[in-house]
């Protein structure tokens, strides 16, 4: 069982930047970020494999960067040029194979709120 703990969410103005982090209690192959806005379904944001392969949702390409520190079992999501529509609870997830769909992930964090004001 892998436990995930997110941190770094908060309130930021549109156009600003924010970095969220997720620490895992053990090694996993792929770590990803998802988000869920009020009244909407959870959606994929980005994922990164143990070897550094990445995938991004079209809505965040060029603005968000996912990275990981394997020595610390930690994944980061650097967000720039934030928009009000990026407001959501951001969830960290992990699995032992490559995945970009929510139902392919085995472990989930509790979520961290990111709010972008206009």
XYZ file of N, CA and C in Angstrom:
354
model
N 0.844 -1.180 0.000
C 0.000 0.000 0.000
C 0.885 1.238 0.000
N 0.648 2.140 -0.946
C 1.410 3.382 -1.051
C 0.520 4.536 -0.612
N 1.039 5.348 0.249
C 0.307 6.537 0.693
C 0.867 7.766 0.001
N -0.024 8.666 -0.402
C 0.353 9.885 -1.112
C -0.135 11.096 -0.321
N 0.736 12.073 -0.167
C 0.386 13.280 0.562
C 0.732 14.499 -0.276
N -0.297 15.260 -0.654
C -0.093 16.462 -1.455
C 0.134 17.667 -0.553
N 0.791 18.659 -1.131
C 0.979 19.927 -0.438
C 1.206 21.018 -1.477
N 1.046 22.270 -1.047
C 1.396 23.385 -1.910
C 0.249 24.086 -2.591
N -0.969 23.642 -2.392
C -2.089 24.344 -3.002
C -2.294 25.705 -2.358
N -3.209 26.473 -2.920
C -3.491 27.787 -2.351
C -4.239 28.672 -3.310
N -4.232 29.949 -2.977
C -4.934 30.966 -3.765
C -3.911 31.803 -4.520
N -4.155 31.993 -5.814
C -3.243 32.769 -6.639
C -4.059 33.564 -7.651
N -3.545 34.709 -8.053
C -4.235 35.511 -9.052
C -3.990 34.949 -10.445
N -4.919 35.230 -11.341
C -4.760 34.807 -12.729
C -3.439 35.335 -13.282
N -2.753 34.473 -14.017
C -1.445 34.820 -14.537
C -0.301 34.447 -13.622
N -0.626 34.057 -12.417
C 0.392 33.717 -11.433
C 0.862 32.281 -11.551
N 1.718 31.902 -10.608
C 2.327 30.577 -10.611
C 2.134 29.895 -9.266
N 2.189 28.575 -9.300
C 2.040 27.792 -8.084
C 2.671 26.432 -8.328
N 3.248 25.842 -7.285
C 3.781 24.492 -7.406
C 3.149 23.614 -6.336
N 2.623 22.488 -6.755
C 2.102 21.504 -5.815
C 3.027 20.292 -5.808
N 3.097 19.653 -4.671
C 3.987 18.505 -4.497
C 3.208 17.319 -3.964
N 3.754 16.151 -4.184
C 3.124 14.932 -3.674
C 4.226 13.964 -3.267
N 4.236 13.592 -2.015
C 5.225 12.652 -1.494
C 4.592 11.279 -1.348
N 5.259 10.278 -1.909
C 4.775 8.907 -1.820
C 5.565 8.144 -0.764
N 4.897 7.194 -0.141
C 5.549 6.408 0.918
C 6.410 5.289 0.360
N 6.308 5.062 -0.970
C 7.101 4.027 -1.601
C 7.294 4.314 -3.077
N 8.070 3.444 -3.723
C 8.363 3.642 -5.141
C 7.195 3.176 -5.998
N 6.865 3.973 -7.018
C 5.844 3.579 -7.993
C 6.351 3.910 -9.387
N 5.813 3.238 -10.390
C 6.282 3.460 -11.758
C 5.819 4.806 -12.292
N 4.539 5.077 -12.205
C 3.980 6.305 -12.770
C 3.265 7.095 -11.689
N 3.499 8.377 -11.700
C 2.769 9.284 -10.817
C 2.064 10.310 -11.682
N 0.873 10.656 -11.286
C 0.101 11.579 -12.093
C -0.645 12.594 -11.262
N -1.129 13.604 -11.944
C -1.977 14.620 -11.334
C -3.313 14.654 -12.071
N -4.362 14.706 -11.294
C -5.710 14.884 -11.805
C -6.310 16.080 -11.082
N -7.405 16.593 -11.618
C -8.093 17.684 -10.939
C -9.589 17.546 -11.117
N -10.292 18.104 -10.136
C -11.751 18.062 -10.183
C -12.297 19.405 -9.727
N -13.013 20.049 -10.627
C -13.670 21.321 -10.310
C -15.085 21.028 -9.843
N -15.680 21.945 -9.092
C -17.053 21.733 -8.602
C -18.017 21.447 -9.741
N -18.797 20.383 -9.604
C -19.786 20.039 -10.601
C -19.239 19.380 -11.846
N -17.931 19.100 -11.855
C -17.323 18.485 -13.036
C -16.679 17.152 -12.671
N -16.421 16.346 -13.684
C -15.762 15.073 -13.462
C -14.260 15.289 -13.264
N -13.646 14.326 -12.604
C -12.200 14.374 -12.418
C -11.534 14.229 -13.783
N -10.513 15.055 -14.043
C -9.853 15.007 -15.335
C -8.347 14.877 -15.187
N -7.753 14.232 -16.163
C -6.320 14.041 -16.211
C -5.612 15.368 -16.451
N -4.502 15.578 -15.752
C -3.692 16.781 -15.945
C -2.330 16.415 -16.544
N -1.608 15.535 -15.868
C -0.274 15.160 -16.339
C 0.177 13.893 -15.631
N 1.118 13.204 -16.270
C 1.693 12.014 -15.648
C 3.168 11.912 -16.012
N 3.901 11.195 -15.182
C 5.330 11.014 -15.409
C 5.743 9.627 -14.957
N 6.536 8.968 -15.783
C 6.991 7.632 -15.459
C 8.270 7.685 -14.632
N 8.670 6.532 -14.129
C 9.900 6.446 -13.339
C 11.102 6.944 -14.142
N 11.091 6.707 -15.458
C 12.218 7.092 -16.304
C 12.083 8.504 -16.879
N 11.008 9.193 -16.527
C 10.876 10.591 -16.923
C 9.976 10.857 -18.107
N 9.375 9.836 -18.668
C 8.419 10.054 -19.735
C 7.196 10.786 -19.215
N 6.689 11.726 -20.009
C 5.577 12.555 -19.542
C 4.422 12.587 -20.534
N 3.260 12.954 -20.016
C 2.077 13.183 -20.830
C 1.278 14.298 -20.187
N 0.683 15.153 -21.019
C -0.080 16.293 -20.515
C -1.434 16.384 -21.193
N -2.401 16.896 -20.468
C -3.669 17.258 -21.070
C -3.442 18.472 -21.970
N -4.181 18.543 -23.061
C -4.023 19.657 -23.994
C -4.244 21.005 -23.300
N -5.134 21.028 -22.328
C -5.496 22.285 -21.671
C -4.362 22.875 -20.845
N -3.355 22.085 -20.520
C -2.269 22.583 -19.669
C -0.914 22.568 -20.366
N -0.845 22.046 -21.567
C 0.431 21.992 -22.287
C 1.023 23.388 -22.442
N 2.300 23.506 -22.151
C 2.980 24.781 -22.250
C 2.864 25.636 -21.005
N 1.981 25.252 -20.087
C 1.805 26.036 -18.852
C 2.185 25.230 -17.614
N 1.948 23.929 -17.647
C 2.244 23.073 -16.497
C 3.415 22.162 -16.827
N 4.232 21.902 -15.827
C 5.354 20.983 -15.979
C 5.355 19.999 -14.826
N 5.346 18.715 -15.165
C 5.422 17.678 -14.145
C 6.861 17.183 -14.055
N 7.316 16.938 -12.840
C 8.665 16.413 -12.636
C 8.643 15.529 -11.401
N 9.707 14.780 -11.225
C 9.759 13.907 -10.046
C 11.188 13.760 -9.566
N 11.296 13.519 -8.265
C 12.574 13.232 -7.619
C 12.469 11.801 -7.113
N 13.056 10.870 -7.838
C 12.915 9.457 -7.492
C 13.557 9.134 -6.144
N 14.590 9.848 -5.804
C 15.245 9.591 -4.517
C 14.326 9.940 -3.350
N 13.426 10.882 -3.583
C 12.486 11.308 -2.534
C 11.087 10.762 -2.755
N 10.881 9.986 -3.811
C 9.537 9.481 -4.151
C 8.525 10.624 -4.175
N 8.916 11.708 -4.788
C 8.085 12.910 -4.796
C 7.873 13.389 -6.234
N 6.653 13.804 -6.523
C 6.316 14.368 -7.818
C 5.859 15.801 -7.627
N 6.182 16.637 -8.596
C 5.850 18.050 -8.535
C 5.032 18.436 -9.762
N 4.202 19.448 -9.588
C 3.492 20.034 -10.713
C 3.692 21.539 -10.628
N 4.511 22.051 -11.522
C 4.740 23.486 -11.599
C 3.729 24.077 -12.559
N 2.980 25.063 -12.075
C 1.920 25.664 -12.869
C 2.210 27.146 -13.054
N 2.218 27.595 -14.298
C 2.410 29.005 -14.602
C 1.251 29.495 -15.451
N 1.166 30.807 -15.597
C 0.089 31.410 -16.404
C -1.268 30.833 -16.029
N -1.511 30.752 -14.739
C -2.745 30.139 -14.249
C -3.965 30.936 -14.656
N -5.043 30.202 -14.912
C -6.301 30.786 -15.335
C -7.381 30.429 -14.313
N -8.443 31.221 -14.230
C -9.537 30.866 -13.303
C -10.079 29.459 -13.560
N -10.066 29.022 -14.794
C -10.578 27.683 -15.098
C -9.660 26.564 -14.620
N -8.491 26.903 -14.108
C -7.611 25.908 -13.484
C -8.014 25.636 -12.031
N -8.957 26.414 -11.522
C -9.422 26.219 -10.153
C -10.028 24.833 -9.984
N -9.522 24.091 -9.011
C -9.975 22.720 -8.787
C -9.259 22.146 -7.574
N -9.719 20.987 -7.146
C -8.942 20.185 -6.209
C -8.009 19.322 -7.048
N -6.729 19.409 -6.746
C -5.726 18.661 -7.483
C -5.350 17.409 -6.692
N -5.448 16.274 -7.357
C -5.167 14.992 -6.735
C -3.914 14.366 -7.331
N -3.093 13.844 -6.471
C -1.944 13.054 -6.884
C -2.362 11.590 -6.934
N -1.820 10.869 -7.898
C -2.141 9.451 -8.032
C -0.897 8.685 -8.454
N -0.908 7.385 -8.195
C 0.252 6.566 -8.537
C -0.189 5.161 -8.931
N 0.625 4.558 -9.767
C 0.357 3.189 -10.198
C 1.676 2.521 -10.577
N 1.638 1.215 -10.740
C 2.878 0.479 -11.021
C 3.086 0.175 -12.493
N 2.372 0.905 -13.373
C 2.600 0.800 -14.797
C 2.240 2.150 -15.414
N 2.503 2.332 -16.722
C 2.200 3.600 -17.376
C 0.693 3.766 -17.514
N 0.188 4.936 -17.164
C -1.246 5.158 -17.203
C -1.552 6.644 -17.288
N -2.654 6.961 -17.968
C -3.154 8.337 -18.018
C -4.640 8.420 -17.679
N -5.289 7.302 -17.482
C -6.699 7.290 -17.136
C -6.864 7.082 -15.637
N -7.835 7.777 -15.066
C -8.015 7.740 -13.621
C -8.216 6.323 -13.092
N -8.979 5.511 -13.819
C -9.272 4.178 -13.296
C -8.092 3.229 -13.431
N -6.995 3.686 -14.012
C -5.784 2.876 -14.097
C -4.856 3.106 -12.900
N -5.189 4.075 -12.069
C -4.350 4.391 -10.920
C -4.846 3.673 -9.669
N -3.898 3.180 -8.891
C -4.234 2.385 -7.712
C -4.237 3.188 -6.419
N -3.456 4.236 -6.379
C -3.278 4.987 -5.138
C -3.594 6.459 -5.382
N -4.249 7.079 -4.406
C -4.681 8.466 -4.530
C -4.380 9.225 -3.248
N -4.038 10.505 -3.435
C -3.890 11.395 -2.300
C -5.229 11.995 -1.928
N -5.204 12.821 -0.892
C -6.449 13.401 -0.383
C -6.855 14.655 -1.145
N -5.949 15.203 -1.943
C -6.260 16.384 -2.739
C -5.805 17.663 -2.083
N -5.497 18.638 -2.924
C -5.133 19.969 -2.434
C -5.838 21.000 -3.310
N -6.402 22.014 -2.661
C -7.201 23.008 -3.386
C -6.296 24.035 -4.051
N -6.554 24.284 -5.323
C -5.910 25.371 -6.061
C -7.015 26.300 -6.543
N -6.926 27.546 -6.144
C -7.928 28.535 -6.526
C -7.240 29.678 -7.257
N -7.723 29.971 -8.452
C -7.162 31.055 -9.262
C -8.217 32.142 -9.374
N -7.913 33.301 -8.844
C -8.866 34.410 -8.873
C -8.655 35.265 -10.122
N -9.752 35.812 -10.603
C -9.669 36.632 -11.834
C -9.405 38.087 -11.518
